[in-house]
PDB file of C-alpha atoms in Angstrom:
ATOM      1  CA  UNK A  33      76.675 -23.114 -93.887  1.00  0.00           C
ATOM      2  CA  UNK A  34      73.396 -22.159 -92.214  1.00  0.00           C
ATOM      3  CA  UNK A  35      73.847 -24.649 -89.409  1.00  0.00           C
ATOM      4  CA  UNK A  36      77.269 -23.314 -88.365  1.00  0.00           C
ATOM      5  CA  UNK A  37      75.989 -20.234 -86.487  1.00  0.00           C
ATOM      6  CA  UNK A  38      73.281 -22.122 -84.613  1.00  0.00           C
ATOM      7  CA  UNK A  39      75.663 -24.902 -83.619  1.00  0.00           C
ATOM      8  CA  UNK A  40      78.253 -22.384 -82.391  1.00  0.00           C
ATOM      9  CA  UNK A  41      75.579 -20.659 -80.295  1.00  0.00           C
ATOM     10  CA  UNK A  42      74.497 -23.980 -78.775  1.00  0.00           C
ATOM     11  CA  UNK A  43      78.089 -24.912 -77.929  1.00  0.00           C
ATOM     12  CA  UNK A  44      78.795 -21.494 -76.419  1.00  0.00           C
ATOM     13  CA  UNK A  45      75.623 -21.558 -74.293  1.00  0.00           C
ATOM     14  CA  UNK A  46      76.347 -25.108 -73.144  1.00  0.00           C
ATOM     15  CA  UNK A  47      79.978 -24.416 -72.255  1.00  0.00           C
ATOM     16  CA  UNK A  48      79.141 -21.179 -70.396  1.00  0.00           C
ATOM     17  CA  UNK A  49      76.444 -22.892 -68.349  1.00  0.00           C
ATOM     18  CA  UNK A  50      78.700 -25.869 -67.603  1.00  0.00           C
ATOM     19  CA  UNK A  51      81.475 -23.525 -66.449  1.00  0.00           C
ATOM     20  CA  UNK A  52      79.249 -21.451 -64.166  1.00  0.00           C
ATOM     21  CA  UNK A  53      76.831 -23.948 -62.644  1.00  0.00           C
ATOM     22  CA  UNK A  54      77.044 -26.628 -60.028  1.00  0.00           C
ATOM     23  CA  UNK A  55      76.940 -30.406 -60.459  1.00  0.00           C
ATOM     24  CA  UNK A  56      73.571 -31.507 -61.785  1.00  0.00           C
ATOM     25  CA  UNK A  57      72.489 -27.996 -62.769  1.00  0.00           C
ATOM     26  CA  UNK A  58      71.170 -27.696 -66.308  1.00  0.00           C
ATOM     27  CA  UNK A  59      68.853 -25.713 -68.555  1.00  0.00           C
ATOM     28  CA  UNK A  60      66.526 -27.095 -71.193  1.00  0.00           C
ATOM     29  CA  UNK A  61      66.064 -24.971 -74.261  1.00  0.00           C
ATOM     30  CA  UNK A  62      65.800 -24.612 -77.977  1.00  0.00           C
ATOM     31  CA  UNK A  63      67.714 -22.411 -80.332  1.00  0.00           C
ATOM     32  CA  UNK A  64      65.618 -21.595 -83.368  1.00  0.00           C
ATOM     33  CA  UNK A  65      66.227 -19.624 -86.521  1.00  0.00           C
ATOM     34  CA  UNK A  66      63.592 -18.922 -89.155  1.00  0.00           C
ATOM     35  CA  UNK A  67      65.119 -18.906 -92.619  1.00  0.00           C
ATOM     36  CA  UNK A  68      62.777 -16.769 -94.696  1.00  0.00           C
ATOM     37  CA  UNK A  69      64.417 -17.722 -97.978  1.00  0.00           C
ATOM     38  CA  UNK A  70      64.309 -21.509 -97.595  1.00  0.00           C
ATOM     39  CA  UNK A  71      61.042 -21.555 -95.564  1.00  0.00           C
ATOM     40  CA  UNK A  72      62.615 -23.664 -92.813  1.00  0.00           C
ATOM     41  CA  UNK A  73      63.040 -23.577 -89.082  1.00  0.00           C
ATOM     42  CA  UNK A  74      66.539 -24.505 -87.982  1.00  0.00           C
ATOM     43  CA  UNK A  75      66.447 -25.959 -84.469  1.00  0.00           C
ATOM     44  CA  UNK A  76      68.758 -27.272 -81.772  1.00  0.00           C
ATOM     45  CA  UNK A  77      66.649 -29.012 -79.113  1.00  0.00           C
ATOM     46  CA  UNK A  78      68.349 -29.400 -75.735  1.00  0.00           C
ATOM     47  CA  UNK A  79      65.799 -31.390 -73.743  1.00  0.00           C
ATOM     48  CA  UNK A  80      62.940 -28.982 -74.427  1.00  0.00           C
ATOM     49  CA  UNK A  81      59.255 -29.788 -75.111  1.00  0.00           C
ATOM     50  CA  UNK A  82      58.429 -30.236 -78.789  1.00  0.00           C
ATOM     51  CA  UNK A  83      56.905 -27.261 -80.599  1.00  0.00           C
ATOM     52  CA  UNK A  84      53.322 -27.371 -81.814  1.00  0.00           C
ATOM     53  CA  UNK A  85      52.352 -26.734 -85.428  1.00  0.00           C
ATOM     54  CA  UNK A  86      48.879 -25.486 -86.371  1.00  0.00           C
ATOM     55  CA  UNK A  87      47.933 -25.754 -90.046  1.00  0.00           C
ATOM     56  CA  UNK A  88      44.401 -25.429 -91.417  1.00  0.00           C
ATOM     57  CA  UNK A  89      43.059 -25.809 -87.877  1.00  0.00           C
ATOM     58  CA  UNK A  90      44.909 -29.100 -87.253  1.00  0.00           C
ATOM     59  CA  UNK A  91      47.368 -29.164 -84.351  1.00  0.00           C
ATOM     60  CA  UNK A  92      50.272 -31.577 -84.153  1.00  0.00           C
ATOM     61  CA  UNK A  93      53.629 -31.803 -82.432  1.00  0.00           C
ATOM     62  CA  UNK A  94      56.832 -31.189 -84.362  1.00  0.00           C
ATOM     63  CA  UNK A  95      58.811 -34.302 -83.473  1.00  0.00           C
ATOM     64  CA  UNK A  96      62.500 -33.543 -82.960  1.00  0.00           C
ATOM     65  CA  UNK A  97      65.609 -35.383 -81.921  1.00  0.00           C
ATOM     66  CA  UNK A  98      66.341 -34.555 -78.293  1.00  0.00           C
ATOM     67  CA  UNK A  99      69.798 -33.702 -77.022  1.00  0.00           C
ATOM     68  CA  UNK A 100      70.717 -33.491 -73.330  1.00  0.00           C
ATOM     69  CA  UNK A 101      70.017 -30.103 -71.711  1.00  0.00           C
ATOM     70  CA  UNK A 102      72.552 -27.299 -71.786  1.00  0.00           C
ATOM     71  CA  UNK A 103      75.215 -27.185 -69.077  1.00  0.00           C
ATOM     72  CA  UNK A 104      75.638 -30.849 -68.208  1.00  0.00           C
ATOM     73  CA  UNK A 105      78.973 -31.401 -69.896  1.00  0.00           C
ATOM     74  CA  UNK A 106      81.272 -28.922 -71.649  1.00  0.00           C
ATOM     75  CA  UNK A 107      82.514 -29.548 -75.168  1.00  0.00           C
ATOM     76  CA  UNK A 108      79.561 -31.553 -76.418  1.00  0.00           C
ATOM     77  CA  UNK A 109      77.921 -31.395 -79.797  1.00  0.00           C
ATOM     78  CA  UNK A 110      74.256 -30.875 -80.571  1.00  0.00           C
ATOM     79  CA  UNK A 111      71.962 -32.108 -83.328  1.00  0.00           C
ATOM     80  CA  UNK A 112      71.078 -29.602 -86.029  1.00  0.00           C
ATOM     81  CA  UNK A 113      67.571 -30.085 -87.389  1.00  0.00           C
ATOM     82  CA  UNK A 114      65.485 -28.400 -90.055  1.00  0.00           C
ATOM     83  CA  UNK A 115      61.697 -28.276 -90.176  1.00  0.00           C
ATOM     84  CA  UNK A 116      60.044 -27.210 -93.443  1.00  0.00           C
ATOM     85  CA  UNK A 117      57.389 -24.510 -93.220  1.00  0.00           C
ATOM     86  CA  UNK A 118      54.278 -24.212 -95.374  1.00  0.00           C
ATOM     87  CA  UNK A 119      52.348 -20.973 -95.873  1.00  0.00           C
ATOM     88  CA  UNK A 120      49.692 -20.888 -93.164  1.00  0.00           C
ATOM     89  CA  UNK A 121      51.786 -22.687 -90.536  1.00  0.00           C
ATOM     90  CA  UNK A 122      51.678 -21.433 -86.977  1.00  0.00           C
ATOM     91  CA  UNK A 123      54.500 -22.622 -84.733  1.00  0.00           C
ATOM     92  CA  UNK A 124      54.011 -22.399 -80.968  1.00  0.00           C
ATOM     93  CA  UNK A 125      56.917 -23.165 -78.668  1.00  0.00           C
ATOM     94  CA  UNK A 126      56.222 -23.619 -74.963  1.00  0.00           C
ATOM     95  CA  UNK A 127      58.436 -24.084 -71.936  1.00  0.00           C
ATOM     96  CA  UNK A 128      57.890 -26.967 -69.550  1.00  0.00           C
ATOM     97  CA  UNK A 129      56.266 -24.530 -67.094  1.00  0.00           C
ATOM     98  CA  UNK A 130      53.266 -24.352 -69.443  1.00  0.00           C
ATOM     99  CA  UNK A 131      53.003 -28.138 -69.187  1.00  0.00           C
ATOM    100  CA  UNK A 132      53.803 -28.539 -65.482  1.00  0.00           C
ATOM    101  CA  UNK A 133      51.771 -30.693 -63.103  1.00  0.00           C
ATOM    102  CA  UNK A 134      49.564 -27.971 -61.658  1.00  0.00           C
ATOM    103  CA  UNK A 135      48.645 -26.907 -65.225  1.00  0.00           C
ATOM    104  CA  UNK A 136      48.005 -30.514 -66.310  1.00  0.00           C
ATOM    105  CA  UNK A 137      44.283 -29.809 -66.758  1.00  0.00           C
ATOM    106  CA  UNK A 138      45.104 -27.599 -69.735  1.00  0.00           C
ATOM    107  CA  UNK A 139      44.903 -29.026 -73.213  1.00  0.00           C
ATOM    108  CA  UNK A 140      47.414 -26.817 -75.025  1.00  0.00           C
ATOM    109  CA  UNK A 141      46.635 -28.410 -78.398  1.00  0.00           C
ATOM    110  CA  UNK A 142      42.919 -27.709 -77.918  1.00  0.00           C
ATOM    111  CA  UNK A 143      43.646 -24.088 -76.957  1.00  0.00           C
ATOM    112  CA  UNK A 144      45.828 -23.701 -80.045  1.00  0.00           C
ATOM    113  CA  UNK A 145      43.051 -25.122 -82.227  1.00  0.00           C
ATOM    114  CA  UNK A 146      40.447 -22.839 -80.616  1.00  0.00           C
ATOM    115  CA  UNK A 147      42.615 -19.763 -81.219  1.00  0.00           C
ATOM    116  CA  UNK A 148      43.787 -20.679 -84.746  1.00  0.00           C
ATOM    117  CA  UNK A 149      42.047 -17.622 -86.225  1.00  0.00           C
ATOM    118  CA  UNK A 150      43.582 -15.199 -83.704  1.00  0.00           C
ATOM    119  CA  UNK A 151      46.695 -13.067 -84.021  1.00  0.00           C
ATOM    120  CA  UNK A 152      49.758 -14.791 -82.457  1.00  0.00           C
ATOM    121  CA  UNK A 153      49.830 -12.106 -79.732  1.00  0.00           C
ATOM    122  CA  UNK A 154      46.255 -13.037 -78.733  1.00  0.00           C
ATOM    123  CA  UNK A 155      47.192 -16.726 -78.634  1.00  0.00           C
ATOM    124  CA  UNK A 156      50.004 -15.922 -76.196  1.00  0.00           C
ATOM    125  CA  UNK A 157      47.674 -13.846 -73.993  1.00  0.00           C
ATOM    126  CA  UNK A 158      44.957 -16.516 -74.022  1.00  0.00           C
ATOM    127  CA  UNK A 159      47.260 -19.400 -73.141  1.00  0.00           C
ATOM    128  CA  UNK A 160      49.068 -17.306 -70.519  1.00  0.00           C
ATOM    129  CA  UNK A 161      45.748 -16.440 -68.886  1.00  0.00           C
ATOM    130  CA  UNK A 162      44.666 -20.092 -68.945  1.00  0.00           C
ATOM    131  CA  UNK A 163      47.936 -21.245 -67.364  1.00  0.00           C
ATOM    132  CA  UNK A 164      47.538 -18.670 -64.571  1.00  0.00           C
ATOM    133  CA  UNK A 165      43.916 -19.741 -64.038  1.00  0.00           C
ATOM    134  CA  UNK A 166      44.799 -23.456 -63.974  1.00  0.00           C
ATOM    135  CA  UNK A 167      47.665 -22.940 -61.532  1.00  0.00           C
ATOM    136  CA  UNK A 168      45.885 -20.398 -59.346  1.00  0.00           C
ATOM    137  CA  UNK A 169      48.838 -18.120 -60.082  1.00  0.00           C
ATOM    138  CA  UNK A 170      51.194 -20.564 -58.341  1.00  0.00           C
ATOM    139  CA  UNK A 171      53.738 -21.091 -61.094  1.00  0.00           C
ATOM    140  CA  UNK A 172      56.557 -23.401 -60.065  1.00  0.00           C
ATOM    141  CA  UNK A 173      58.599 -22.854 -63.217  1.00  0.00           C
ATOM    142  CA  UNK A 174      58.817 -20.323 -65.998  1.00  0.00           C
ATOM    143  CA  UNK A 175      55.753 -20.422 -68.234  1.00  0.00           C
ATOM    144  CA  UNK A 176      56.601 -19.049 -71.648  1.00  0.00           C
ATOM    145  CA  UNK A 177      55.019 -19.370 -75.067  1.00  0.00           C
ATOM    146  CA  UNK A 178      56.363 -18.042 -78.357  1.00  0.00           C
ATOM    147  CA  UNK A 179      53.979 -18.090 -81.292  1.00  0.00           C
ATOM    148  CA  UNK A 180      54.896 -17.285 -84.898  1.00  0.00           C
ATOM    149  CA  UNK A 181      52.929 -17.425 -88.116  1.00  0.00           C
ATOM    150  CA  UNK A 182      54.571 -18.299 -91.406  1.00  0.00           C
ATOM    151  CA  UNK A 183      52.850 -16.660 -94.359  1.00  0.00           C
ATOM    152  CA  UNK A 184      55.417 -17.641 -96.962  1.00  0.00           C
ATOM    153  CA  UNK A 185      56.274 -15.768-100.092  1.00  0.00           C
ATOM    154  CA  UNK A 186      58.677 -12.862-100.500  1.00  0.00           C
ATOM    155  CA  UNK A 187      59.652 -10.635 -97.607  1.00  0.00           C
ATOM    156  CA  UNK A 188      57.161  -7.784 -97.368  1.00  0.00           C
ATOM    157  CA  UNK A 189      56.437  -4.888 -95.057  1.00  0.00           C
ATOM    158  CA  UNK A 190      53.716  -5.070 -92.420  1.00  0.00           C
ATOM    159  CA  UNK A 191      51.607  -2.386 -90.870  1.00  0.00           C
ATOM    160  CA  UNK A 192      50.785  -2.660 -87.172  1.00  0.00           C
ATOM    161  CA  UNK A 193      48.545  -0.510 -85.006  1.00  0.00           C
ATOM    162  CA  UNK A 194      49.686   0.054 -81.412  1.00  0.00           C
ATOM    163  CA  UNK A 195      47.402  -1.420 -78.741  1.00  0.00           C
ATOM    164  CA  UNK A 196      46.820   1.963 -77.108  1.00  0.00           C
ATOM    165  CA  UNK A 197      45.729   3.496 -80.418  1.00  0.00           C
ATOM    166  CA  UNK A 198      48.550   6.066 -80.561  1.00  0.00           C
ATOM    167  CA  UNK A 199      51.237   6.232 -83.200  1.00  0.00           C
TER     168      UNK A 199
END
């Protein structure tokens, strides 16, 4: 079963954090696997902000069930969820540091819409720069964004050119 590996990883991460952290310590997070053959994201959401989906220039949130964060109690189970992907989908996952109070002036959905025609790497750079500008460089939490594009169809090779122009 596809869900078995993801659920085992969630349980192992949770139990390790619970065993090695103090009372009240926890970590929010998501475990995600992209299944290229079924065109689905498999997700375990442990108290983490919902991902964004951009499709044809429209940005929405991928609503998920929310489990408690990792590390609060050993031996617990998590909810396995699948999200179907359509060719042309962009999925952007952000940590709560991107959404923190001193970056509250940022409209992440608007930035994702404005950068819909950009390469995912450029989206990450743009949003990272905007978070640093909005916070004056005073980040109080990790600020991470992961952006993937789903093109659909059979697995195929890609050609990439290094940024520095060398091979």
